[in-house]
Each structure stands twice: as C-alpha cells, then as structure tokens.
Amino acid sequence: MANFLLEIGLEEVPAHLVTPAINQVVERAENFMKDERLAYESIKPFSTPRRLAVLISGVAEKAEDFTEEVKGPAKKAALDAEGNYSKAAQGFVRGQGMTTDDITFKEFNGNEYVYVTKFEAGQPAAAVLAGFKSVVEAMTFSTTMKWGRHTFEYVRPIRWMVALLDDQVVPFDILGVATGRSSRGHRFLGHDVEIASADKYEEALTSVFVQADAEARKENIRAQVRQIAADNNWQVVVDDDLLEEVNNIVEYPTAFAGGFDEGYLEVPDEVLITSMKEHQRFFHVVDANGALLPHFISVRNGNAEHIDNVIAGNEKVLVARLEDAKFFYHEDQKHDIDFYNNKLEVVSFHAKLGSVAAHTRRAKALAAIIAGRLNFSADQQTKLARAGEIYKFDLMTGMVGEFDELQGIMGEKYANLFGEDAAVAQAIREHYMPISADGELPASDLGKVLALADKLDSLLSFFAGGMVPSGSNDPYALRRAASGVVNILADNKWELDIDGILSDLIDDINADAAKFGLPEDVMAELQNNVAAVVNFLTDRVVKALQDDGVRRDIINAVTKNDFADTTQMFESAQVLAAHVADDNFREGVEALTRVMRLTTKNATDAVVDVTLFENDAEKALFEAVSPVAEVAETDAKLVALLNLQPAVAAYFDETMVMVEDEAVKNNRLATLHAVANEATKVANFLELDVKSN
C-alpha cells in the first residue's frame, strides 16, 4: 500500500472560497479513484489560503482489472442465411473494440443473443494517478480569474504543484507548471521546502511555519482565543462563521488581545460588534454578566515576534471605525423619524416598481389585511399600522448608510430612542427575518405579520414587473423571501389564504393608485400574477420537504391539492409520513384513491337523499363518513379516513354507481363526493404511491 499526495499551490484564495474548494477537491478525488478502479483507504484534506491538498492513504499497487459481459443483437439478427456474421453483429463488436472472433452465444429470456466479454487490465497506480491532472483542471469556482495570456480560469493563479506517490513524483503539468516535490512555506516566516515523501507532507510544512490541517489549525485558534479570555477573566463566544473565516486567512495563527477607549461603549453593542466582527474579523469579549468590554481578540498570520506593533496597528484601524460609528450615532439623533421617513419618497425600491415609501405603504396595507384575518386586537392593529408606516426609516440614517449590516437593528435602537412603543421598535427589527432560508424567525406577532407583508409585496410586485427568478438567477432574493413566508406561516400554524390576501391588496391598490405608487403596466399585471406567487410559495414548500427527506409521492400529494395555505401542506406531509407504516395505510389509501378517481371524473351538485339508498352498504358508508366531517385535526382525520376502507370496499362490492337512473346515480356520486371532499382536506391521495407499502 502506498500514499499519494496532491498539493495545488495558489496565490491567496479569498477566505469564503477556501472551504468549498477543498471539499470539492476531496469529492473529485473520491470520484476519480472510484472511476479509475484504484482502491484506497482514506483521503485527508489540507487547506490554507495558499494551498489545497489531499493525502490519499492506502493506495493499491494497481487498478482493479475490469471485466464486463456485453449483450448484443439476437442470434437470428447476428447471422445471415449462410451462417455468416451480419452487419449488425460486425457493427456491434466493432463498437466494443473487439472482433467477431470474440463472439459467444448465450440464452436470455428464451432466446439466444450475441455476447462479448471485455477485459481491461488494471494499470499501475503511478500511471493512473498521472490522470489527477483532470481533477485539478475540472475544478469550478464561483469566482475565477485568468493570468498571463492563458484562457484557463481558476480561483487564483496556480504557482506550484506537488504530486507524490510515496517518494516518487507523479508527472503532469498545467499551463507550464509541472508537478514536483517542492512546496512553499509561510509567506514571510518560511521558505521553499522539499517533500521527501507523501506521508511527510504535514511534518515538512510545519517546519516552515504552515499548519496545513485546517481542522487542527481551527482548534489551535479556538484554544488560543479561549486562553486569552481566561487569562483576563473575560467571556468569549467564538462565532463559528467568524472562526471559519479567520482560519482561512492564516497559515500560522497567533492570537492576541487589543483594546479601545471605554467611551465608545455608549454606542450600541451591535454597532461595536459589527465593527469588530464584520470589518476587522475580531472576536468581541464580555464580562461575566454579558456586558461588552472595551477589548477584542484577533489572530495574526505569523508568530509572536513584534506582536506589540501588530496590536497597536489593529487598535488604530478599529478606533477609526468606532469613531465613525460614534459620529453617526450622535448625528442621526439630531433628526426625528419623520425626517428620515420622508426621504424614502425619493429612494427607488426598483426602477420599475416606484419608491421605497410606496412599497412600505403597500406592505402596511397588506399587514392590515393579514392582521384582520388573524383577529388582531385593536391595540395590536394600531401598533402594527405605526410599524408599517416607519419600518424602513433607518435606511436613511448615516449609521445604516455606513454599516448596512445594521438595517433593522438600528431601526429598533432609534425607534426606542425616539419614544416609539417597544413592540413597534421590535417589529422594525424583525421584519427582515429570516435573513436566510433556515434563519431565525420573528418572535413577536407584529414582527411576524410585518415580515410577511414586506415579503409578500416584494414577491407580487417583482412578479408583476416581469422579474421572476429563473434557474439560479435570483438577483432580488425572492426565493429567500418566499422561504421566509412559508416558514413563518408554518412555525405559527397560521392558515392564511394567500390568494385571497393578495387579491384584497390589489383591490386597495386599484382604489388609490397614486398612494401605492406602481406604474400602470405593473398594476395591470398584479392579478395575473397572484397564482404565480402562490405556486412560487408552494415550490418553497416542496424544497423544504425535500430537504427534510420526505417521500416524493407525499410531497406531490400535499402540494398538488386544493389547499389554500402552505401551513396545511407541511402539516399534511408530516401526518402522512407518520402513518405510512400503519397496517391499514395501503388498503386505506387504495380505497380513497378509488373514490377520488371516480369523483374527479364525475362531478355532481346533488345532496345525499337517504331515501334513495337501495342497499345496506350505501347507508353504512354514508353513516361512516358523516362523523369524519366533524374531525378538525389532520392526524385524526387521516386515521378516520383510513378506517373507512371496509365501508368503501363493501360499497363498491354491492353498489353499481353509474346506473341509468339519474337520481340514483347522482345520489351515489354525492355519497362518494362526501368521502372525497374529506380526503382532499388531508391530501390528494391520487398522488400517493403505496405499491411498496
């Protein structure tokens, strides 16, 4: 067994691209080894800002031999009348790289066919691994660049490559950069280093101040940060995202502490933390009570030599940011909310969709509609109206202009400073939530409704303006907005008819076009896009259920139904998934499917008349389904529907539905429609596949 090392040496890769890149290298290496039939034991990744590397341990001496039996045309087509091989047979073997001498005949399903056996001897490991050039070249990145006169694109220019099978170089080159055994150490602490053999890679790089194992380097940083905090009696919460970013910008980490003047603590913590975390990649520290302290912990890419100069430099840069923050904080308080809110009239929401102010007025109207559906109290509606009126005002403040990460956060801070109700202020911050597909949801009812209104208006407006996401193109983050809508609804079990809510908003817009600020061409398309928005929300439900591992047929059953709200889709999916293993699930679903298939093709508005029953099975099914209509809870309703199976089976055994007597026929259809109507409140059972149950 041997070890194989591949190292791709690069100019500094942006921090956010390092981890995805090394994960891709590992995946492509796994696929390469599998495709080439070269056995191995394990793959260990290494990554720094300047290198992507994998160490493949336990590599076999050669690839496995390949044997494959390929079936060709039938014997009767392979031989002509004289018993010679036909053109069909000759063409088949030629396509397999073989001759007619290799043909054998074997029986398959009662007939004889042409067969050939292909054999390919496994190549030595060194010869196979030279093909790793394709792995390097096949890499894809979200950001690429060219260098020199080359058309080849990569995340950053390739400066060196190492490819070793044990102690032997595996030769290949890319754009004139040939593989060898020479790697590069730390940018200013190290020097070039020769890798004696693949298994000595990590040791060799350590000697030139490079900690190549990203996970070990991350734990090293974490330990140093926590030690500094412990030494100073500080508390530090090591943010995983920040740690990942810091880890991907250093090769030899040394943590250190710095500080700033306590006077800056008058600025809200969120501003100070943003300045430290987002702009300087510093870890903030707090005391035992969670109060922010005027100190920070950072990590340099190097050793502790001249660390005092490093600390002083970082403090100087941070203070400049904090001084800006302090200035804007005081300046912003010289004006009131109306001052900032009025500025939104001349700020474009989108060139095709009017101003931000008009968008907020539509969202305010939509929030009022939703609040009405949810039976909000008069006090809640009053506060919601105020929140809807001012929830974007902070966009015009100097602080948010400088630190755009703080939008919503500063809205809450300033709203409280300006004397707004605390619930209103909270809703201003929460309307942005969730900020990712699976992010934290708003906590307050006002925040939830305002978030729904803001996102739904964005969806409807952009759709009506012809800006519908397609493929991976979603410049206005509408998929994230839609995920936010369905997640908020599902989390609160709010069953809201989005179709009806959006239609009510359109009525308001049409009644006062000037107030809501949409161009005529967009207004004309609003109603035409309601269904598209609802379908778009349904697509997010599908995605969420897929991510949760829900069966495809169950997803279809709940999304290809007449549900008016997305919450019911989630609930029904969960209920169906919980009952698929029940003993009576398959038979029950088959019974309901039979009913729904018949009623789908035969509509009726008849009301069941018990005097028209001609057998006991008709009466039994009608009496069995009547209590089901009284069951509101989805789980209990599904159980009740599945329990109808004996009554449905007996009904079809004893009853001919499509008889000539129209009154009797429609009466029987009415009974079946009563069953189908209850079934559709759970799912479209026609979409379920229970053959494997």
Coordinates of C-alpha atoms in Angstrom, one line a residue, residues 134-666:
S134 CA -8.1 16.2 -14.9
V135 CA -9.1 16.6 -11.2
V136 CA -7.2 19.9 -11.0
E137 CA -8.4 21.2 -14.3
A138 CA -12.1 20.2 -13.6
M139 CA -12.4 22.4 -10.5
T140 CA -15.1 25.0 -10.6
F141 CA -15.4 28.2 -8.6
S142 CA -17.9 31.0 -8.0
T143 CA -15.2 33.5 -8.6
T144 CA -12.4 32.9 -11.2
M145 CA -9.6 34.8 -12.9
K146 CA -7.2 34.4 -15.8
W147 CA -3.4 35.1 -15.7
G148 CA -0.8 35.8 -18.3
R149 CA -2.1 35.1 -21.7
H150 CA -3.9 32.0 -20.7
T151 CA -7.6 31.5 -21.3
F152 CA -7.7 28.9 -18.5
E153 CA -9.7 30.2 -15.5
Y154 CA -9.1 29.3 -11.8
V155 CA -9.9 30.7 -8.4
R156 CA -6.4 32.1 -8.3
P157 CA -3.3 31.6 -10.4
I158 CA -1.6 28.2 -9.9
R159 CA 2.1 28.8 -8.8
W160 CA 3.3 25.3 -7.9
M161 CA 2.1 21.7 -7.7
V162 CA 3.2 18.7 -5.7
A163 CA 2.3 15.2 -6.7
L164 CA 4.0 12.3 -4.9
L165 CA 3.3 8.6 -4.9
D166 CA 5.3 7.8 -1.7
D167 CA 8.6 9.4 -2.6
Q168 CA 8.2 9.4 -6.4
V169 CA 7.0 12.4 -8.4
V170 CA 3.8 11.7 -10.4
P171 CA 4.4 13.9 -13.5
F172 CA 1.9 16.2 -15.2
D173 CA 1.8 19.9 -15.8
I174 CA -0.8 22.6 -16.2
L175 CA 0.0 25.8 -18.1
G176 CA 3.7 25.1 -17.8
V177 CA 3.6 24.5 -14.0
A178 CA 4.9 21.0 -13.6
T179 CA 4.4 18.7 -10.6
G180 CA 7.4 18.2 -8.3
R181 CA 8.2 17.8 -4.6
S182 CA 8.9 21.4 -3.8
S183 CA 6.3 23.3 -1.7
R184 CA 6.3 26.8 -0.2
G185 CA 6.3 27.7 3.4
H186 CA 4.8 30.7 5.2
R187 CA 4.8 33.9 3.2
F188 CA 7.5 35.6 5.4
L189 CA 8.4 33.2 8.1
G190 CA 9.1 30.2 5.9
H191 CA 10.8 29.2 2.7
D192 CA 10.5 26.6 0.0
V193 CA 10.6 23.1 1.3
E194 CA 11.2 19.7 -0.3
I195 CA 8.6 17.0 0.5
A196 CA 10.6 13.8 0.9
S197 CA 7.5 11.6 0.7
A198 CA 3.8 11.9 0.7
D199 CA 3.4 10.9 4.4
K200 CA 5.9 13.5 5.4
Y201 CA 3.8 16.4 4.0
E202 CA 2.3 17.8 7.2
E203 CA 5.6 17.5 9.0
A204 CA 7.6 19.3 6.3
L205 CA 5.1 22.2 6.2
T206 CA 5.2 22.5 10.0
S207 CA 8.9 23.1 9.7
V208 CA 8.3 26.2 7.5
F209 CA 5.5 27.7 9.7
V210 CA 2.5 26.3 7.9
Q211 CA -0.2 24.4 9.8
A212 CA -1.8 22.7 6.8
D213 CA -4.5 20.8 8.6
A214 CA -7.4 23.2 8.6
E215 CA -9.3 21.5 11.4
A216 CA -6.3 21.3 13.6
R217 CA -5.5 25.0 12.8
K218 CA -9.0 25.9 13.7
E219 CA -8.8 24.2 17.1
N220 CA -5.5 25.9 17.7
I221 CA -7.1 29.3 17.1
R222 CA -10.1 28.4 19.3
A223 CA -7.7 27.3 22.1
Q224 CA -5.6 30.4 21.9
V225 CA -8.6 32.7 21.9
R226 CA -10.1 31.0 24.9
Q227 CA -6.8 31.0 26.8
I228 CA -6.5 34.8 26.4
A229 CA -10.1 35.2 27.6
A230 CA -9.4 33.0 30.6
D231 CA -6.2 34.9 31.4
N232 CA -8.1 38.2 31.5
N233 CA -11.2 36.9 33.2
W234 CA -13.3 37.6 30.0
Q235 CA -16.0 35.6 28.4
V236 CA -15.9 35.0 24.7
V237 CA -18.3 33.3 22.4
V238 CA -16.4 32.0 19.4
D239 CA -18.7 32.6 16.4
D240 CA -18.3 29.6 14.1
D241 CA -18.7 31.6 10.9
L242 CA -16.1 34.2 12.0
L243 CA -13.7 31.4 13.2
E244 CA -14.1 29.7 9.8
E245 CA -13.2 32.9 8.0
V246 CA -10.2 33.7 10.3
N247 CA -9.0 30.1 9.9
N248 CA -9.0 30.5 6.1
I249 CA -6.8 33.7 6.1
V250 CA -4.0 32.4 8.2
E251 CA -1.4 29.6 7.8
Y252 CA 0.4 30.0 11.2
P253 CA -2.1 31.6 13.7
T254 CA -1.1 33.6 16.7
A255 CA -3.9 35.1 18.8
F256 CA -3.6 38.4 20.6
A257 CA -5.7 40.9 22.6
G258 CA -6.2 44.6 22.0
G259 CA -8.5 47.3 23.4
F260 CA -10.2 50.6 22.8
D261 CA -11.4 53.5 24.9
E262 CA -14.4 52.9 27.2
G263 CA -16.1 56.0 25.8
Y264 CA -17.1 54.1 22.7
L265 CA -19.3 51.8 24.8
E266 CA -22.0 54.5 24.6
V267 CA -22.6 53.3 21.1
P268 CA -25.0 50.3 20.9
D269 CA -23.3 46.9 21.3
E270 CA -24.5 45.8 17.9
V271 CA -22.6 48.6 16.2
L272 CA -19.4 47.9 18.1
I273 CA -19.6 44.2 17.4
T274 CA -20.3 44.7 13.8
S275 CA -17.2 47.0 13.5
M276 CA -15.1 44.3 15.2
K277 CA -16.5 41.2 13.6
E278 CA -17.6 42.2 10.1
H279 CA -14.9 44.8 9.3
Q280 CA -11.9 43.7 11.3
R281 CA -12.6 40.0 11.9
F282 CA -12.1 40.5 15.7
F283 CA -13.7 38.4 18.4
H284 CA -15.5 40.5 20.9
V285 CA -15.4 39.8 24.7
V286 CA -17.9 40.4 27.5
D287 CA -17.8 40.2 31.3
A288 CA -19.5 37.6 33.5
N289 CA -22.8 39.4 33.2
G290 CA -22.7 39.6 29.4
A291 CA -21.8 43.3 29.2
L292 CA -19.5 44.2 26.3
L293 CA -15.9 45.1 27.3
P294 CA -13.6 47.5 25.5
H295 CA -11.3 44.8 24.3
F296 CA -11.0 42.4 21.4
I297 CA -9.2 39.2 20.4
S298 CA -7.7 38.8 17.0
V299 CA -5.4 36.4 15.1
R300 CA -2.3 37.3 13.1
N301 CA -0.9 35.2 10.3
G302 CA 2.6 34.7 11.9
N303 CA 4.4 34.3 15.2
A304 CA 4.5 36.4 18.3
E305 CA 7.5 38.5 17.1
H306 CA 6.8 42.2 17.2
I307 CA 3.3 41.4 18.4
D308 CA 3.1 44.8 20.2
N309 CA 3.3 46.6 16.8
V310 CA 0.6 44.3 15.4
I311 CA -1.7 45.1 18.4
A312 CA -1.1 48.8 18.0
G313 CA -1.9 48.7 14.3
N314 CA -5.1 46.8 14.8
E315 CA -6.2 49.1 17.5
K316 CA -5.6 52.1 15.3
V317 CA -7.7 50.7 12.5
L318 CA -10.5 49.7 14.8
V319 CA -10.7 53.1 16.5
A320 CA -11.1 54.8 13.2
R321 CA -14.2 52.6 12.6
L322 CA -15.5 53.3 16.1
E323 CA -15.0 57.0 15.7
D324 CA -17.2 56.9 12.5
A325 CA -19.8 54.9 14.4
K326 CA -19.9 57.3 17.3
F327 CA -20.2 60.3 14.9
F328 CA -23.1 58.8 13.0
Y329 CA -24.8 57.7 16.2
H330 CA -24.9 61.3 17.5
E331 CA -25.7 62.9 14.2
D332 CA -28.6 60.6 13.5
Q333 CA -30.3 61.6 16.7
K334 CA -30.4 65.3 15.6
H335 CA -33.5 64.5 13.4
D336 CA -36.7 62.6 14.1
I337 CA -38.2 59.6 12.4
D338 CA -40.4 61.7 10.0
F339 CA -37.3 63.4 8.7
Y340 CA -35.8 60.1 7.6
N341 CA -39.1 58.5 6.6
N342 CA -39.9 61.4 4.2
K343 CA -36.6 60.8 2.4
L344 CA -37.9 57.4 1.3
E345 CA -40.2 59.1 -1.2
V346 CA -37.2 59.7 -3.5
V347 CA -35.4 56.4 -2.9
S348 CA -36.1 53.8 -5.5
F349 CA -37.4 50.4 -4.5
H350 CA -36.8 49.4 -8.1
A351 CA -36.8 51.4 -11.3
K352 CA -40.0 49.6 -12.4
L353 CA -41.7 49.5 -9.0
G354 CA -41.6 53.0 -7.6
S355 CA -40.2 54.3 -4.4
V356 CA -39.4 52.6 -1.1
A357 CA -42.1 54.8 0.5
A358 CA -44.7 53.4 -1.9
H359 CA -43.5 49.8 -1.1
T360 CA -43.9 50.5 2.6
R361 CA -47.5 51.8 2.1
R362 CA -48.4 48.6 0.2
A363 CA -46.8 46.5 2.9
K364 CA -48.7 48.5 5.6
A365 CA -52.0 47.8 3.8
L366 CA -51.1 44.1 3.4
A367 CA -50.2 43.9 7.1
A368 CA -53.6 45.3 8.0
I369 CA -55.3 42.7 5.8
I370 CA -53.3 39.9 7.4
A371 CA -54.0 41.2 10.9
G372 CA -57.7 41.2 10.2
R373 CA -57.6 37.6 9.1
L374 CA -55.7 36.7 12.4
N375 CA -58.2 38.7 14.5
F376 CA -55.6 41.0 16.0
S377 CA -56.9 43.3 18.8
A378 CA -57.5 47.0 18.1
D379 CA -54.3 47.8 20.1
Q380 CA -52.3 45.4 18.0
Q381 CA -53.6 46.8 14.8
T382 CA -52.8 50.3 15.9
K383 CA -49.2 49.4 16.7
L384 CA -48.9 47.4 13.5
A385 CA -50.1 50.4 11.5
R386 CA -47.4 52.6 13.1
A387 CA -44.7 49.9 12.5
G388 CA -45.8 49.6 8.8
E389 CA -45.6 53.4 8.4
I390 CA -42.0 53.8 9.6
Y391 CA -40.3 50.4 9.3
K392 CA -37.8 51.4 6.7
F393 CA -36.8 54.8 8.1
D394 CA -33.4 53.7 9.3
L395 CA -32.3 53.2 5.7
M396 CA -31.8 56.9 5.5
T397 CA -29.7 57.3 8.7
G398 CA -26.0 57.8 8.5
M399 CA -25.3 54.7 10.6
V400 CA -27.1 52.3 8.2
G401 CA -25.5 54.2 5.3
E402 CA -22.1 53.4 6.7
F403 CA -22.9 50.0 8.2
D404 CA -25.6 48.4 6.0
E405 CA -25.5 45.2 8.0
L406 CA -27.3 47.1 10.8
Q407 CA -30.5 47.9 8.9
G408 CA -33.4 46.9 11.1
I409 CA -31.2 46.7 14.1
M410 CA -30.6 50.5 14.1
G411 CA -34.3 50.9 13.3
E412 CA -35.2 49.3 16.6
K413 CA -32.5 51.2 18.5
Y414 CA -33.5 54.6 17.1
A415 CA -37.2 53.9 17.4
N416 CA -36.8 53.3 21.1
L417 CA -34.6 56.4 21.5
F418 CA -37.3 58.4 19.7
G419 CA -40.0 57.2 22.1
E420 CA -41.8 54.7 19.9
D421 CA -43.7 51.8 21.5
A422 CA -41.3 48.9 22.3
A423 CA -43.5 46.4 20.2
V424 CA -43.3 48.8 17.2
A425 CA -39.5 49.0 17.6
Q426 CA -39.2 45.2 17.8
A427 CA -41.3 44.7 14.7
I428 CA -39.0 47.1 12.8
R429 CA -36.0 44.9 13.5
E430 CA -37.9 41.6 13.0
H431 CA -39.4 42.4 9.6
Y432 CA -36.1 41.4 7.9
M433 CA -36.2 37.9 9.5
P434 CA -35.5 35.3 8.5
I435 CA -32.3 36.5 6.8
S436 CA -31.6 33.1 5.3
A437 CA -33.7 30.1 4.2
D438 CA -33.5 28.5 7.6
G439 CA -32.7 31.5 9.7
E440 CA -34.2 32.7 13.0
L441 CA -37.9 33.7 12.7
P442 CA -39.5 36.8 14.2
A443 CA -40.6 36.4 17.8
S444 CA -43.4 39.0 18.1
D445 CA -46.8 38.8 16.4
L446 CA -46.3 42.3 15.0
G447 CA -42.9 41.3 13.6
K448 CA -44.2 38.2 12.0
V449 CA -47.1 40.0 10.2
L450 CA -44.8 42.9 9.1
A451 CA -42.3 40.4 7.8
L452 CA -45.0 38.5 5.9
A453 CA -46.4 41.8 4.4
D454 CA -43.0 43.1 3.4
K455 CA -42.0 39.8 1.7
L456 CA -45.4 39.2 0.0
D457 CA -45.5 42.7 -1.5
S458 CA -42.0 42.2 -2.8
L459 CA -43.0 38.9 -4.4
L460 CA -46.2 40.2 -6.0
S461 CA -44.5 43.5 -7.2
F462 CA -41.5 41.9 -8.8
F463 CA -43.6 39.2 -10.4
A464 CA -45.9 41.7 -11.9
G465 CA -42.9 43.7 -13.1
G466 CA -41.7 40.6 -15.0
M467 CA -38.8 39.9 -12.7
V468 CA -39.4 36.3 -11.9
P469 CA -36.4 34.1 -10.8
S470 CA -35.3 31.6 -13.3
G471 CA -32.7 28.8 -12.9
S472 CA -30.0 30.1 -10.5
N473 CA -30.8 33.7 -11.3
D474 CA -32.5 35.4 -8.4
P475 CA -31.0 38.9 -8.0
Y476 CA -33.7 40.2 -5.7
A477 CA -33.6 37.2 -3.3
L478 CA -37.2 36.3 -3.9
R479 CA -36.7 32.6 -3.1
R480 CA -35.4 33.6 0.3
A481 CA -38.4 35.9 0.8
A482 CA -40.7 33.1 -0.2
S483 CA -39.0 30.7 2.2
G484 CA -39.4 33.2 4.9
V485 CA -43.1 33.5 4.2
V486 CA -43.8 29.7 4.3
N487 CA -41.5 29.2 7.4
I488 CA -43.2 32.0 9.4
L489 CA -46.7 30.6 8.5
A490 CA -45.7 27.0 9.3
D491 CA -44.0 27.9 12.6
N492 CA -47.1 29.7 13.8
K493 CA -49.6 27.3 12.2
W494 CA -51.3 30.2 10.6
E495 CA -53.6 29.0 7.9
L496 CA -53.8 32.1 5.6
D497 CA -55.3 32.2 2.2
I498 CA -52.5 34.0 0.3
D499 CA -54.5 34.1 -2.9
G500 CA -57.3 36.0 -1.1
I501 CA -55.0 38.2 0.9
L502 CA -53.1 39.4 -2.3
S503 CA -56.4 39.9 -4.1
D504 CA -57.6 42.2 -1.3
L505 CA -54.3 44.1 -1.6
I506 CA -54.8 44.6 -5.3
D507 CA -58.3 45.9 -4.6
D508 CA -56.8 48.5 -2.3
I509 CA -54.1 49.4 -4.9
N510 CA -56.7 49.8 -7.7
A511 CA -58.8 52.0 -5.4
D512 CA -55.9 54.5 -4.8
A513 CA -53.2 54.0 -7.5
A514 CA -51.4 57.3 -6.6
K515 CA -51.0 56.3 -3.0
F516 CA -49.4 52.9 -3.7
G517 CA -47.1 54.1 -6.4
L518 CA -47.0 51.4 -9.0
P519 CA -46.8 52.1 -12.7
E520 CA -49.9 51.3 -14.8
D521 CA -48.2 48.5 -16.7
V522 CA -47.3 46.8 -13.4
M523 CA -50.7 47.4 -11.9
A524 CA -52.3 45.7 -14.9
E525 CA -50.3 42.6 -14.2
L526 CA -50.9 42.3 -10.5
Q527 CA -54.0 40.0 -10.5
N528 CA -52.5 37.9 -13.3
N529 CA -49.5 37.0 -11.1
V530 CA -51.3 36.1 -7.9
A531 CA -51.4 32.4 -8.9
A532 CA -47.8 32.5 -9.9
V533 CA -46.8 33.9 -6.4
V534 CA -48.8 31.1 -4.7
N535 CA -47.2 28.5 -6.9
F536 CA -43.8 30.0 -6.1
L537 CA -44.5 29.7 -2.4
T538 CA -45.6 26.1 -3.0
D539 CA -42.2 25.4 -4.7
R540 CA -40.6 26.6 -1.4
V541 CA -42.7 24.1 0.5
V542 CA -41.5 21.4 -1.9
K543 CA -37.9 22.4 -1.4
A544 CA -38.3 22.4 2.4
L545 CA -39.9 19.0 2.4
Q546 CA -37.3 17.6 0.1
D547 CA -34.6 18.9 2.5
D548 CA -36.4 17.1 5.3
G549 CA -36.2 13.8 3.4
V550 CA -40.0 13.5 2.8
R551 CA -41.1 11.0 0.2
R552 CA -41.7 12.4 -3.3
D553 CA -45.2 11.0 -3.6
I554 CA -46.1 12.5 -0.2
I555 CA -44.8 15.9 -1.4
N556 CA -46.9 15.6 -4.5
A557 CA -49.9 14.6 -2.5
V558 CA -49.9 17.7 -0.3
T559 CA -48.7 20.3 -2.9
K560 CA -50.9 19.1 -5.8
N561 CA -54.0 19.6 -3.9
D562 CA -56.5 22.4 -3.4
F563 CA -55.0 23.7 -0.2
A564 CA -55.4 27.4 0.3
D565 CA -52.4 27.7 2.6
T566 CA -48.9 26.4 2.8
T567 CA -49.2 25.6 6.5
Q568 CA -51.6 22.8 5.8
M569 CA -49.2 21.4 3.2
F570 CA -46.5 21.0 5.9
E571 CA -49.0 19.6 8.4
S572 CA -50.4 17.0 6.0
A573 CA -47.0 15.9 4.9
Q574 CA -45.9 15.3 8.5
V575 CA -49.1 13.4 9.2
L576 CA -48.8 11.2 6.1
A577 CA -45.1 10.5 6.8
A578 CA -46.0 9.4 10.3
H579 CA -48.7 6.9 9.2
V580 CA -47.1 5.3 6.1
A581 CA -46.1 2.3 8.2
D582 CA -49.6 1.8 9.6
D583 CA -51.1 -1.7 8.9
N584 CA -54.1 -0.2 7.1
F585 CA -52.3 2.6 5.2
R586 CA -52.0 0.9 1.9
E587 CA -55.5 -0.5 1.8
G588 CA -57.0 2.7 3.1
V589 CA -55.2 4.9 0.5
E590 CA -56.2 2.5 -2.3
A591 CA -59.8 2.8 -1.2
L592 CA -59.7 6.6 -1.1
T593 CA -57.9 6.7 -4.4
R594 CA -60.7 4.6 -6.0
V595 CA -63.3 7.1 -4.6
M596 CA -61.3 10.1 -5.8
R597 CA -60.6 8.7 -9.2
L598 CA -64.4 8.2 -9.8
T599 CA -65.5 11.6 -8.3
T600 CA -62.8 13.5 -10.2
K601 CA -64.4 12.3 -13.5
N602 CA -68.0 12.7 -12.4
A603 CA -69.0 16.0 -10.7
T604 CA -72.4 16.4 -9.1
D605 CA -74.1 19.0 -7.0
A606 CA -76.6 16.6 -5.7
V607 CA -77.3 16.3 -1.9
V608 CA -77.4 12.8 -0.4
D609 CA -81.0 11.6 -0.1
V610 CA -81.1 8.6 2.3
T611 CA -84.5 7.5 0.8
L612 CA -82.7 6.6 -2.4
F613 CA -80.4 4.1 -0.8
E614 CA -81.0 0.6 -2.2
N615 CA -78.7 -1.5 0.0
D616 CA -77.1 -1.5 3.4
A617 CA -73.6 -0.7 2.1
E618 CA -74.8 2.7 0.8
K619 CA -76.3 3.5 4.2
A620 CA -73.2 2.2 6.0
L621 CA -70.8 4.4 4.0
F622 CA -72.9 7.5 4.4
E623 CA -73.1 7.0 8.2
A624 CA -69.4 6.2 8.4
V625 CA -68.3 9.4 6.5
S626 CA -70.6 11.8 8.3
P627 CA -68.5 11.8 11.6
V628 CA -65.3 12.3 9.6
A629 CA -66.6 15.8 8.6
E630 CA -66.7 16.7 12.3
V631 CA -63.0 15.9 12.8
A632 CA -60.8 19.0 12.5
E633 CA -57.3 17.8 13.4
T634 CA -55.4 16.5 10.4
D635 CA -53.9 13.4 12.1
A636 CA -57.3 12.3 13.5
K637 CA -59.0 13.0 10.2
L638 CA -56.4 10.8 8.3
V639 CA -57.0 8.0 10.8
A640 CA -60.7 8.3 10.3
L641 CA -60.4 8.3 6.5
L642 CA -58.2 5.2 6.5
N643 CA -60.7 3.5 8.7
L644 CA -63.4 4.0 6.0
Q645 CA -61.7 1.3 3.9
P646 CA -64.1 -1.6 4.9
A647 CA -67.1 0.5 4.3
V648 CA -65.7 1.7 0.9
A649 CA -64.8 -1.8 -0.1
A650 CA -68.3 -3.1 0.8
Y651 CA -69.9 -0.2 -1.0
F652 CA -68.2 -1.0 -4.3
D653 CA -68.8 -4.7 -3.9
E654 CA -72.6 -4.2 -3.5
T655 CA -73.2 -1.0 -5.4
M656 CA -73.1 0.0 -9.1
V657 CA -72.6 3.7 -9.1
M658 CA -73.1 4.6 -12.8
V659 CA -76.6 3.3 -13.2
E660 CA -79.1 4.6 -15.8
D661 CA -81.4 6.2 -13.1
E662 CA -80.0 9.7 -12.9
A663 CA -81.4 10.4 -9.4
V664 CA -79.9 7.2 -8.0
K665 CA -76.6 7.7 -9.9
N666 CA -76.2 11.3 -8.6

